[in-house]
Short mmCIF file of C-alpha atoms in Angstrom, two decimals:
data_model
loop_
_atom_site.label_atom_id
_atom_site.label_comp_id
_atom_site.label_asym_id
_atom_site.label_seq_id
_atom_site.Cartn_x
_atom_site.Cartn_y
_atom_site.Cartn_z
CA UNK A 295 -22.15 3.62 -0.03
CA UNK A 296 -21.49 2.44 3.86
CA UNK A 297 -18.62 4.65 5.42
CA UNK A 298 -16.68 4.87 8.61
CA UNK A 299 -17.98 7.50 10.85
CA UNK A 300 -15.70 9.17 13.52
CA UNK A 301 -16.70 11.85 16.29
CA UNK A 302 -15.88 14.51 16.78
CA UNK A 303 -14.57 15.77 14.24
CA UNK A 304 -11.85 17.74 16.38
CA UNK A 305 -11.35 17.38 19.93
CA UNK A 306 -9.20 20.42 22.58
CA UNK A 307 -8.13 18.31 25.58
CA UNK A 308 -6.07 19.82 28.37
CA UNK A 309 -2.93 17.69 28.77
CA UNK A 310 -3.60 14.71 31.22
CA UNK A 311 -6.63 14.68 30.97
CA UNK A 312 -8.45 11.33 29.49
CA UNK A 313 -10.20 11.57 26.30
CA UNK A 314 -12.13 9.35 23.77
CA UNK A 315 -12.55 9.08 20.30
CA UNK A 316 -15.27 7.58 18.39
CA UNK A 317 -15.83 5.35 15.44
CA UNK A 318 -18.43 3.11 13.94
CA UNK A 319 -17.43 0.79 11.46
CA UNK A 320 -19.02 -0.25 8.16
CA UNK A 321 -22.10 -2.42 9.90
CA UNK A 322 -20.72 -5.81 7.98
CA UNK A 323 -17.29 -5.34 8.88
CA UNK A 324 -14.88 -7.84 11.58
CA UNK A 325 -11.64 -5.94 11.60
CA UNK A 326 -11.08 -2.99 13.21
CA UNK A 327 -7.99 -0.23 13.31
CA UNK A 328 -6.95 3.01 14.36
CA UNK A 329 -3.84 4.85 13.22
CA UNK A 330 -2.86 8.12 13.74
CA UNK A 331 -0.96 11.10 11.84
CA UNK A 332 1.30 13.63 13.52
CA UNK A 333 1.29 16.92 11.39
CA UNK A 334 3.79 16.65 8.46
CA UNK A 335 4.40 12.86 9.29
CA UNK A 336 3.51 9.25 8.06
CA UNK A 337 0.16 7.56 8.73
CA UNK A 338 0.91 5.49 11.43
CA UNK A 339 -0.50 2.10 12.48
CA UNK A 340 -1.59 2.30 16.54
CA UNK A 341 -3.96 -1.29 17.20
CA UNK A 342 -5.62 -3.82 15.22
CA UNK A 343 -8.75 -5.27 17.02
CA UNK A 344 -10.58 -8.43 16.09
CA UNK A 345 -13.53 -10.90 17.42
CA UNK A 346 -13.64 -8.45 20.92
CA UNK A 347 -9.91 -8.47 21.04
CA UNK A 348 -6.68 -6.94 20.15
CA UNK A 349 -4.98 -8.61 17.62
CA UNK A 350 -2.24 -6.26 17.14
CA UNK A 351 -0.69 -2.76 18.30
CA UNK A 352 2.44 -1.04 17.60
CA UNK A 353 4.90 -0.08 20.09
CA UNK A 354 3.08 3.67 20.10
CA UNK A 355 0.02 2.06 21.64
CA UNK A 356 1.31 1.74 25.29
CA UNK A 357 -0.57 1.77 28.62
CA UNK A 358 -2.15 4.93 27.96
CA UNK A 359 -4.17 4.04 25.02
CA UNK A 360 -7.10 1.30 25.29
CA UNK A 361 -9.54 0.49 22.94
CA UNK A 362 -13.18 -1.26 23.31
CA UNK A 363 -16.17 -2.32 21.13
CA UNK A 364 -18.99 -1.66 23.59
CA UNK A 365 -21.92 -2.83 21.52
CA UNK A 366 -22.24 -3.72 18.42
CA UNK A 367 -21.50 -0.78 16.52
CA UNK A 368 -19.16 1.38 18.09
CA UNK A 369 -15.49 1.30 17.88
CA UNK A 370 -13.80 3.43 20.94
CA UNK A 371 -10.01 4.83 21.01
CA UNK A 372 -9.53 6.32 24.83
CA UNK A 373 -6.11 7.96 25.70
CA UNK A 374 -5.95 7.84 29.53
CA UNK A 375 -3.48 10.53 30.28
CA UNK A 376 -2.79 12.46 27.69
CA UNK A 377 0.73 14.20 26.60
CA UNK A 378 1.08 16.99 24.25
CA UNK A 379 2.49 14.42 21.70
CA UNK A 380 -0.61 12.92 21.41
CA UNK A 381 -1.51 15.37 18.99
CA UNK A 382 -2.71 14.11 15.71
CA UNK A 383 -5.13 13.05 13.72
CA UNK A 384 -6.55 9.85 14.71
CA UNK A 385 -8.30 7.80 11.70
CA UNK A 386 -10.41 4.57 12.12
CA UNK A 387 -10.81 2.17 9.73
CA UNK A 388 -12.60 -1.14 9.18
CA UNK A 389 -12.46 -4.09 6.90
CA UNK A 390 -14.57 -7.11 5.75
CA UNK A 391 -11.30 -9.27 6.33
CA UNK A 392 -7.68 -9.45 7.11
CA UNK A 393 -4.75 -8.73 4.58
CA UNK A 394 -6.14 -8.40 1.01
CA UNK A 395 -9.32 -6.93 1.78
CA UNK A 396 -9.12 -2.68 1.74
CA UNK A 397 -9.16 -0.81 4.73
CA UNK A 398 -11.83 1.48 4.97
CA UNK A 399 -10.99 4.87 6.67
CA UNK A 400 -12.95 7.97 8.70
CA UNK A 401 -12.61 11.53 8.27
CA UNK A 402 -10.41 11.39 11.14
CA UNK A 403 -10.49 13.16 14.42
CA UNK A 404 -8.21 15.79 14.55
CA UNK A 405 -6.81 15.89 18.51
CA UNK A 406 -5.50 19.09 20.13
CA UNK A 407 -3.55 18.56 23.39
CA UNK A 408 -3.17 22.21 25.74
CA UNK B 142 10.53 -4.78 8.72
CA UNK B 143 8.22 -4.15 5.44
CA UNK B 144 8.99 -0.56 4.98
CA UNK B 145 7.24 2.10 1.81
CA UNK B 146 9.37 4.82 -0.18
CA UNK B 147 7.32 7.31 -1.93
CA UNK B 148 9.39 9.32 -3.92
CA UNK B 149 9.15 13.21 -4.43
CA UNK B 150 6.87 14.73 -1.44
CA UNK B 151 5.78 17.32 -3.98
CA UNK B 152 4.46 16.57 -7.85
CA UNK B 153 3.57 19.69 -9.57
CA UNK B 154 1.88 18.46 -13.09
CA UNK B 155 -0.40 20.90 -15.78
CA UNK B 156 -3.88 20.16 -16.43
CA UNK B 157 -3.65 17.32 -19.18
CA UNK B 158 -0.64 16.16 -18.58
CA UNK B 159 0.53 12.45 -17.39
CA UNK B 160 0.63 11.65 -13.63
CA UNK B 161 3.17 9.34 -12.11
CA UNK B 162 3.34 8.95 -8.82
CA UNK B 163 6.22 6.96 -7.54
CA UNK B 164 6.46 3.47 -4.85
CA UNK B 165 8.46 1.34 -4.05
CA UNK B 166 7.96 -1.10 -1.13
CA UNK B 167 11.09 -3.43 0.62
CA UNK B 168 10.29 -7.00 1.36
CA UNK B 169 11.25 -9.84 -0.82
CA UNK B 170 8.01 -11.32 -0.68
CA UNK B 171 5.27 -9.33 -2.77
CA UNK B 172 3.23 -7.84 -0.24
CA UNK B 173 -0.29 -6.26 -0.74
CA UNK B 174 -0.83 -2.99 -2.39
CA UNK B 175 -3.23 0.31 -2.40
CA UNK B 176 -3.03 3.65 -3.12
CA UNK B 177 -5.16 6.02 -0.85
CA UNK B 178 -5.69 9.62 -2.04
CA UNK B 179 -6.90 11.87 1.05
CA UNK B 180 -8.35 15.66 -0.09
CA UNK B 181 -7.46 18.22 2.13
CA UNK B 182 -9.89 17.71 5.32
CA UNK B 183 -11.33 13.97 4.78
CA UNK B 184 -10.22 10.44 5.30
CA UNK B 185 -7.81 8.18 3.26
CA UNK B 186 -10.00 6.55 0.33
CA UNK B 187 -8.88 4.13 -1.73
CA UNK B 188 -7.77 4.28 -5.10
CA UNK B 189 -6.92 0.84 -5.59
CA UNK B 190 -5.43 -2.20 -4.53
CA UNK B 191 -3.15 -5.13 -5.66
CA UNK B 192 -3.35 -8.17 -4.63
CA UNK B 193 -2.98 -10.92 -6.67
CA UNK B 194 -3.67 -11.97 -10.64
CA UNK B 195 -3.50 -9.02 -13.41
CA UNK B 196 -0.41 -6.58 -12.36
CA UNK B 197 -1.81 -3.61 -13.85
CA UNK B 198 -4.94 -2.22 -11.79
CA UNK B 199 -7.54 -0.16 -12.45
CA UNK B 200 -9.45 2.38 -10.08
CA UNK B 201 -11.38 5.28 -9.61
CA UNK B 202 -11.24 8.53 -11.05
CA UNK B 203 -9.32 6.94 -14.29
CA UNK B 204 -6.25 6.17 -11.83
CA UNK B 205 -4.20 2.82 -12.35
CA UNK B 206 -1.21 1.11 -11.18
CA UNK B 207 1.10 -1.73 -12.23
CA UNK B 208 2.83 -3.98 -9.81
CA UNK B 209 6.25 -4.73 -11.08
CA UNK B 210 7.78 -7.58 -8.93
CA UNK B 211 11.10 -7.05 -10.47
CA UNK B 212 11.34 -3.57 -9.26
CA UNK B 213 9.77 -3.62 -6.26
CA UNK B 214 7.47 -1.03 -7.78
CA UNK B 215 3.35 0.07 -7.60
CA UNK B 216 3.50 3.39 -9.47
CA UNK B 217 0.09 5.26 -10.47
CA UNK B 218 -0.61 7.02 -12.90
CA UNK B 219 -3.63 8.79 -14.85
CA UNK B 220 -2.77 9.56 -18.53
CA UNK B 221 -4.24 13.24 -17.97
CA UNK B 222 -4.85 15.08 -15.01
CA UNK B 223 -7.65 17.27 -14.34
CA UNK B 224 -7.90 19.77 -11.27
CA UNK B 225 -10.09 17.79 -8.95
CA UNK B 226 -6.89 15.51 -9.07
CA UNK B 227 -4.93 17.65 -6.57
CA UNK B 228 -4.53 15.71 -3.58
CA UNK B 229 -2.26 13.86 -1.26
CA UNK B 230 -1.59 9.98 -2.38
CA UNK B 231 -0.37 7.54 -0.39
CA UNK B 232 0.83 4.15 -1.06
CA UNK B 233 0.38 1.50 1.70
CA UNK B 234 1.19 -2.20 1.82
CA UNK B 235 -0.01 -4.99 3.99
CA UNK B 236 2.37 -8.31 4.48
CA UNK B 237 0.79 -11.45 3.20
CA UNK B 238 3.68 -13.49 5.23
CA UNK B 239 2.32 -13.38 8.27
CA UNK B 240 -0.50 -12.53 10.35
CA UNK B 241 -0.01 -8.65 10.42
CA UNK B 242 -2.94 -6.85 9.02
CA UNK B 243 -1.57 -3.47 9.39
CA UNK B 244 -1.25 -0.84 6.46
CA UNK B 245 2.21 0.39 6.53
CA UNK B 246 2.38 4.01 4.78
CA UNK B 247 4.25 5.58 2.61
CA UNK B 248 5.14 9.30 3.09
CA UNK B 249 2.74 10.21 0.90
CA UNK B 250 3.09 12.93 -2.37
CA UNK B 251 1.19 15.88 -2.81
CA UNK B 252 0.08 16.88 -6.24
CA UNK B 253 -0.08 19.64 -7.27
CA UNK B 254 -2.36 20.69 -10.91
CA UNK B 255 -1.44 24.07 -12.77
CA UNK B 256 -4.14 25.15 -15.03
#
């Protein structure tokens, strides 16, 4: 069955220092999502990203956080500056369409800021 | 704003017995519904979903829900639980009233099976 790949699987980043995380969607998929989960805390939506543009983000996903599609596979979350609350577990997830249609979801990245 | 209440963080059942897991989602209009189930170390993978037609739902791993409009409810359950059942669950719902996509999450419960 097709899955959502993310890499790496945990990532040590030294606080303010940029860092990227990685996702390719299921190959026949259009929508595209991250989210994120602080330790002990609700999954939390971050960006929704549709036909090579953001369709939606959530008041988290300020300056600091871009995302990109740089071909036509990969799904890219990059955290310019990053604070010790970054620290989470970042999950992608993809789906066929909007609404009804299930999300799809990674293993997660699990991101340690120093 | 759509919000999801999960309730009981922790659901300790034996092996056999009945699992109900509780939801409850706010908005007046019905929105969509899943249950995720994530096993320590892996991604959220669905369960099963609600979104229009028959209100009670099957899905995997003999798991199955019923929306009840009238109490605002999308419990699962699975008549008898088995070990590979201990998890965390989460109930998420998506608002079919306007052009939000977004899963919003519920807390999430961890069960818990005894032998």
């Amino acid at each position: 069955e097709p899955e959502v790949t993310q890499t790496p699987s945990h990532q040590v980043t030294q606080m303010g220092q940029e860092v990227i995380l990685r996702c390719v969607p299921i190959s026949n998929h259009l929508y595209f999502y991250w989210y994120r989960q602080i330790l002990g805390q609700k999954v939390e939506f971050l960006v929704s990203f549709y036909n090579n543009e953001i369709s939606e983000k959530s008041e988290i996903f300020d300056d600091q956080f871009s995302v990109e599609r740089p071909d036509g596979s990969n799904f890219t979350l990059k955290i310019r500056s990053t604070k010790l609350e970054d620290s989470a577990m970042y999950f992608c997830a993809s789906s066929e369409g909007a609404g009804y249609q299930p999300q799809h979801f990674g293993d997660g990245t699990r991101l340690s800021i120093l | 704003a759509q919000s999801v209440t999960q309730l009981g963080s922790h659901v300790s059942v034996s092996e056999g017995a009945l699992v109900l897991l509780r939801c409850n989602y706010s908005s007046s209009v019905p929105p969509y519904l899943f249950w995720y189930v994530q096993y320590p170390n892996q991604g959220l993978q669905l369960l099963l979903k609600y979104t229009t037609g028959a209100t009670l739902v099957k899905g995997i791993n003999g798991f199955e829900a019923e929306f009840k409009k009238s109490e605002t409810s999308f419990h699962l359950t699975k008549p008898s639980a088995h070990m590979s059942d201990a998890a965390e669950y989460f109930c998420a719902v998506s608002d079919r009233t306007d052009s939000s996509y977004k899963l919003i999450f519920g807390s999430g419960t961890r069960l818990l099976v005894r032998p």
